[in-house]
CSV table of C-alpha atoms in Angstrom, one decimal:
chain,number,residue,atom,x,y,z
Z,893,MET,CA,-141.1,-45.3,20.0
Z,894,GLU,CA,-137.6,-44.1,20.8
Z,895,SER,CA,-136.4,-45.4,17.5
Z,896,ALA,CA,-139.2,-43.5,15.7
Z,897,ILE,CA,-138.1,-40.3,17.3
Z,898,LYS,CA,-134.6,-41.0,16.3
Z,899,THR,CA,-135.6,-41.5,12.7
Z,900,VAL,CA,-137.5,-38.2,12.7
Z,901,VAL,CA,-134.3,-36.5,14.0
Z,902,THR,CA,-131.8,-38.2,11.8
Z,903,THR,CA,-133.9,-37.8,8.7
Z,904,TYR,CA,-133.7,-34.1,9.2
Z,905,LEU,CA,-130.0,-34.1,10.1
Z,906,SER,CA,-129.0,-36.1,7.2
Z,907,SER,CA,-130.9,-33.8,4.9
Z,908,THR,CA,-129.2,-30.7,6.2
Z,909,LYS,CA,-125.7,-32.1,5.4
Z,910,GLY,CA,-124.2,-30.6,8.6
Z,911,LYS,CA,-125.7,-27.1,8.2
Z,912,GLU,CA,-128.0,-25.7,10.9
Z,913,ASN,CA,-131.1,-25.3,8.7
Z,914,LEU,CA,-132.6,-27.0,5.7
Z,915,ASN,CA,-132.5,-24.9,2.5
Z,916,GLY,CA,-135.0,-25.0,-0.3
Z,917,GLY,CA,-133.3,-27.8,-2.3
Z,918,GLY,CA,-132.8,-30.0,0.7
Z,919,PHE,CA,-136.4,-29.6,1.7
Z,920,GLN,CA,-137.6,-30.5,-1.8
Z,921,LYS,CA,-135.5,-33.6,-1.7
Z,922,LEU,CA,-136.7,-34.6,1.8
Z,923,VAL,CA,-140.4,-34.2,0.9
Z,924,LYS,CA,-139.9,-36.1,-2.4
Z,925,ASN,CA,-138.0,-39.0,-0.9
Z,926,GLN,CA,-139.6,-39.4,2.5
Z,927,LEU,CA,-143.1,-38.1,2.2
Z,928,GLY,CA,-144.2,-39.2,-1.3
Z,929,GLY,CA,-146.5,-41.8,0.1
Z,930,LEU,CA,-148.3,-39.5,2.4
Z,931,MET,CA,-148.7,-36.4,0.3
Z,932,GLN,CA,-149.6,-35.6,-3.3
Z,933,ASP,CA,-147.7,-33.3,-5.6
Z,934,THR,CA,-144.3,-34.0,-3.9
Z,935,ASN,CA,-142.8,-33.9,-7.4
Z,936,CYS,CA,-144.2,-30.5,-8.1
Z,937,SER,CA,-141.6,-28.0,-7.0
Z,938,SER,CA,-143.9,-25.0,-6.8
Z,939,ALA,CA,-146.3,-26.9,-4.5
Z,940,VAL,CA,-143.4,-27.9,-2.2
Z,941,LYS,CA,-142.1,-24.3,-2.3
Z,942,GLU,CA,-145.5,-23.1,-1.3
Z,943,MET,CA,-145.6,-25.5,1.6
Z,944,GLN,CA,-142.1,-24.4,2.6
Z,945,SER,CA,-143.1,-20.8,2.8
Z,946,GLY,CA,-146.1,-21.8,4.8
Z,947,LEU,CA,-143.8,-23.5,7.4
Z,948,ASP,CA,-141.2,-20.8,7.4
Z,949,ALA,CA,-142.4,-19.0,10.6
Z,950,ASN,CA,-139.4,-16.7,10.8
Z,951,ASN,CA,-139.3,-16.0,7.0
Z,952,ASP,CA,-135.6,-16.7,6.5
Z,953,GLY,CA,-136.2,-18.9,3.4
Z,954,LYS,CA,-135.0,-22.0,5.2
Z,955,VAL,CA,-136.7,-24.7,7.2
Z,956,SER,CA,-135.4,-25.0,10.8
Z,957,PHE,CA,-135.7,-28.1,12.9
Z,958,GLN,CA,-138.7,-26.5,14.7
Z,959,GLU,CA,-140.4,-25.7,11.4
Z,960,TYR,CA,-139.8,-29.2,10.2
Z,961,LEU,CA,-141.4,-30.6,13.4
Z,962,THR,CA,-144.4,-28.5,12.7
Z,963,LEU,CA,-144.9,-30.3,9.4
Z,964,ILE,CA,-144.3,-33.7,11.1
Z,965,GLY,CA,-146.8,-32.9,13.9
Z,966,TYR,CA,-149.4,-31.7,11.4
Z,967,LEU,CA,-149.0,-34.8,9.2
Z,968,ALA,CA,-149.1,-37.2,12.2
Z,969,SER,CA,-152.2,-35.5,13.5
Z,970,SER,CA,-154.1,-35.7,10.2
Z,971,LEU,CA,-152.9,-39.3,9.7
Z,972,SER,CA,-154.1,-40.2,13.1
Z,973,ALA,CA,-157.4,-38.5,12.6
Z,974,SER,CA,-158.0,-40.3,9.3
Z,975,LYS,CA,-157.1,-43.6,10.8
Z,976,THR,CA,-159.5,-43.3,13.8
Z,977,GLY,CA,-162.1,-42.1,11.3
Z,978,ALA,CA,-161.5,-45.1,9.2
Z,979,THR,CA,-161.9,-47.6,12.1
Z,980,ALA,CA,-165.0,-45.8,13.3
Z,981,ASP,CA,-166.5,-46.2,9.9
Z,982,ALA,CA,-165.6,-49.9,9.8
Z,983,SER,CA,-167.1,-50.7,13.2
Q,972,MET,CA,-143.3,-48.8,0.1
Q,973,PRO,CA,-143.4,-46.3,2.9
Q,974,SER,CA,-140.2,-44.4,3.6
Q,975,GLU,CA,-138.4,-44.4,6.9
Q,976,LEU,CA,-139.9,-41.2,7.9
Q,977,GLU,CA,-143.4,-42.4,7.1
Q,978,THR,CA,-142.9,-45.6,9.0
Q,979,ALA,CA,-141.6,-43.6,12.0
Q,980,MET,CA,-144.7,-41.5,12.0
Q,981,GLU,CA,-146.9,-44.5,11.7
Q,982,SER,CA,-145.3,-46.2,14.6
Q,983,LEU,CA,-145.8,-43.1,16.8
Q,984,ILE,CA,-149.5,-43.1,15.9
Q,985,LYS,CA,-149.8,-46.8,16.6
Q,986,VAL,CA,-148.1,-46.4,20.0
Q,987,PHE,CA,-150.4,-43.6,21.0
Q,988,HIS,CA,-153.5,-45.5,20.1
Q,989,ARG,CA,-152.3,-48.7,21.6
Q,990,TYR,CA,-152.1,-47.0,25.0
Q,991,ALA,CA,-155.0,-44.6,24.5
Q,992,SER,CA,-157.5,-47.4,23.9
Q,993,LYS,CA,-156.6,-49.3,27.2
Q,994,ASP,CA,-159.2,-47.7,29.5
Q,995,GLY,CA,-161.7,-45.0,29.7
Q,996,ARG,CA,-162.0,-42.7,26.7
Q,997,SER,CA,-160.2,-44.3,23.7
Q,998,GLY,CA,-158.4,-41.8,21.6
Q,999,THR,CA,-157.0,-39.9,24.6
Q,1000,LEU,CA,-154.4,-40.9,27.2
Q,1001,SER,CA,-155.4,-40.8,30.9
Q,1002,ARG,CA,-152.8,-40.1,33.5
Q,1003,ARG,CA,-152.3,-43.9,34.0
Q,1004,GLU,CA,-152.1,-44.6,30.3
Q,1005,LEU,CA,-149.5,-41.8,29.9
Q,1006,ARG,CA,-147.5,-43.3,32.7
Q,1007,GLU,CA,-147.6,-46.7,31.2
Q,1008,LEU,CA,-146.6,-45.3,27.8
Q,1009,MET,CA,-143.6,-43.5,29.3
Q,1010,GLU,CA,-142.5,-46.4,31.4
Q,1011,ASN,CA,-142.6,-48.9,28.5
Q,1012,GLU,CA,-141.8,-46.8,25.5
Q,1013,LEU,CA,-139.5,-44.1,26.7
Q,1014,SER,CA,-137.4,-45.8,29.4
Q,1015,ASN,CA,-134.1,-44.9,27.7
Q,1016,PHE,CA,-135.0,-41.2,27.0
Q,1017,LEU,CA,-136.6,-40.3,30.3
Q,1018,LEU,CA,-135.4,-41.4,33.7
Q,1019,SER,CA,-138.0,-39.5,35.7
Q,1020,GLN,CA,-141.0,-41.7,34.9
Q,1021,LYS,CA,-140.8,-43.5,38.2
Q,1022,ASP,CA,-141.4,-40.1,39.9
Q,1023,PRO,CA,-145.1,-39.5,40.3
Q,1024,ALA,CA,-144.6,-35.8,40.6
Q,1025,ALA,CA,-142.7,-35.7,37.3
Q,1026,ILE,CA,-145.6,-37.5,35.6
Q,1027,ASP,CA,-148.1,-35.0,37.0
Q,1028,LYS,CA,-146.0,-32.1,35.8
Q,1029,ILE,CA,-145.6,-33.6,32.3
Q,1030,MET,CA,-149.3,-34.4,32.2
Q,1031,LYS,CA,-150.2,-30.8,33.2
Q,1032,ASP,CA,-147.8,-29.3,30.6
Q,1033,LEU,CA,-149.2,-31.5,27.8
Q,1034,ASP,CA,-152.8,-31.1,28.7
Q,1035,THR,CA,-153.3,-27.7,27.1
Q,1036,ASN,CA,-157.1,-27.8,27.0
Q,1037,GLY,CA,-157.2,-28.8,30.6
Q,1038,ASP,CA,-159.6,-31.8,30.3
Q,1039,GLY,CA,-157.4,-34.1,32.3
Q,1040,GLN,CA,-156.6,-36.2,29.2
Q,1041,VAL,CA,-153.8,-36.1,26.6
Q,1042,ASP,CA,-155.2,-36.2,23.1
Q,1043,PHE,CA,-153.0,-36.9,20.0
Q,1044,GLU,CA,-152.2,-33.3,19.3
Q,1045,GLU,CA,-151.1,-32.8,22.9
Q,1046,PHE,CA,-149.0,-36.0,22.6
Q,1047,VAL,CA,-147.4,-34.6,19.5
Q,1048,SER,CA,-145.9,-31.8,21.7
Q,1049,LEU,CA,-144.2,-34.4,23.8
Q,1050,VAL,CA,-142.7,-36.0,20.7
Q,1051,VAL,CA,-141.6,-32.5,19.5
Q,1052,GLY,CA,-140.1,-31.7,22.8
Q,1053,LEU,CA,-138.2,-35.0,22.9
Q,1054,SER,CA,-137.0,-34.6,19.3
Q,1055,ILE,CA,-135.7,-31.1,20.1
Q,1056,ALA,CA,-133.8,-32.5,23.1
Q,1057,CYS,CA,-132.5,-35.4,21.0
Q,1058,GLU,CA,-131.4,-33.1,18.2
Q,1059,GLN,CA,-129.5,-30.8,20.7
Q,1060,CYS,CA,-127.9,-33.8,22.2
Q,1061,TYR,CA,-126.8,-35.0,18.8
Q,1062,GLN,CA,-125.4,-31.6,17.8
Q,1063,THR,CA,-123.3,-31.4,21.0
Q,1064,HIS,CA,-122.1,-34.9,20.4
Q,1065,MET,CA,-121.1,-34.0,16.8
Q,1066,LYS,CA,-119.2,-30.9,18.0
Q,1067,LYS,CA,-117.4,-33.0,20.6
Q,1068,GLN,CA,-116.4,-35.5,17.9
Q,1069,GLY,CA,-115.2,-32.7,15.6
Q,1070,LYS,CA,-112.9,-31.4,18.3
Q,1071,LYS,CA,-111.2,-34.7,18.9
């Protein structure tokens, strides 16, 4: 579990390339490379842009670490819900 | 093939459900399940898990709906909190390295 947390953190940090926040291009790349299996339309730049503005709580046009964690939390919750739903159906 | 980030998320979900299904209501962590999870999975990150008062406090902080159980969404706040702490640690570490 600790290594999973480390991956979540280092994935973000390696995408920011030393800057404090993730800009639009970096976010596009992160979503496309890391979340293509979970989400649809990761290749569609306008869809990713829309998602980015949805995450951008402080409206600075960038994705902060906190805003990135909002996305991860949301994805993990829906993934968990769909998994438990699937096992309930199977039993 | 799932990416690193997707694998990490999947393992967080698996860990949660492995502990959550141990006793009582499955799908949520009781106080005992939370303690076991912290003892076994977070032994390097947290040193306070031997302290029952600290577990109580973490449990209370996480349990936002006050039902005495930690559901997955509440567990995510723990992960977020740990990630933020981990990120800050990393930044300080990088700054230190930069100075040298």
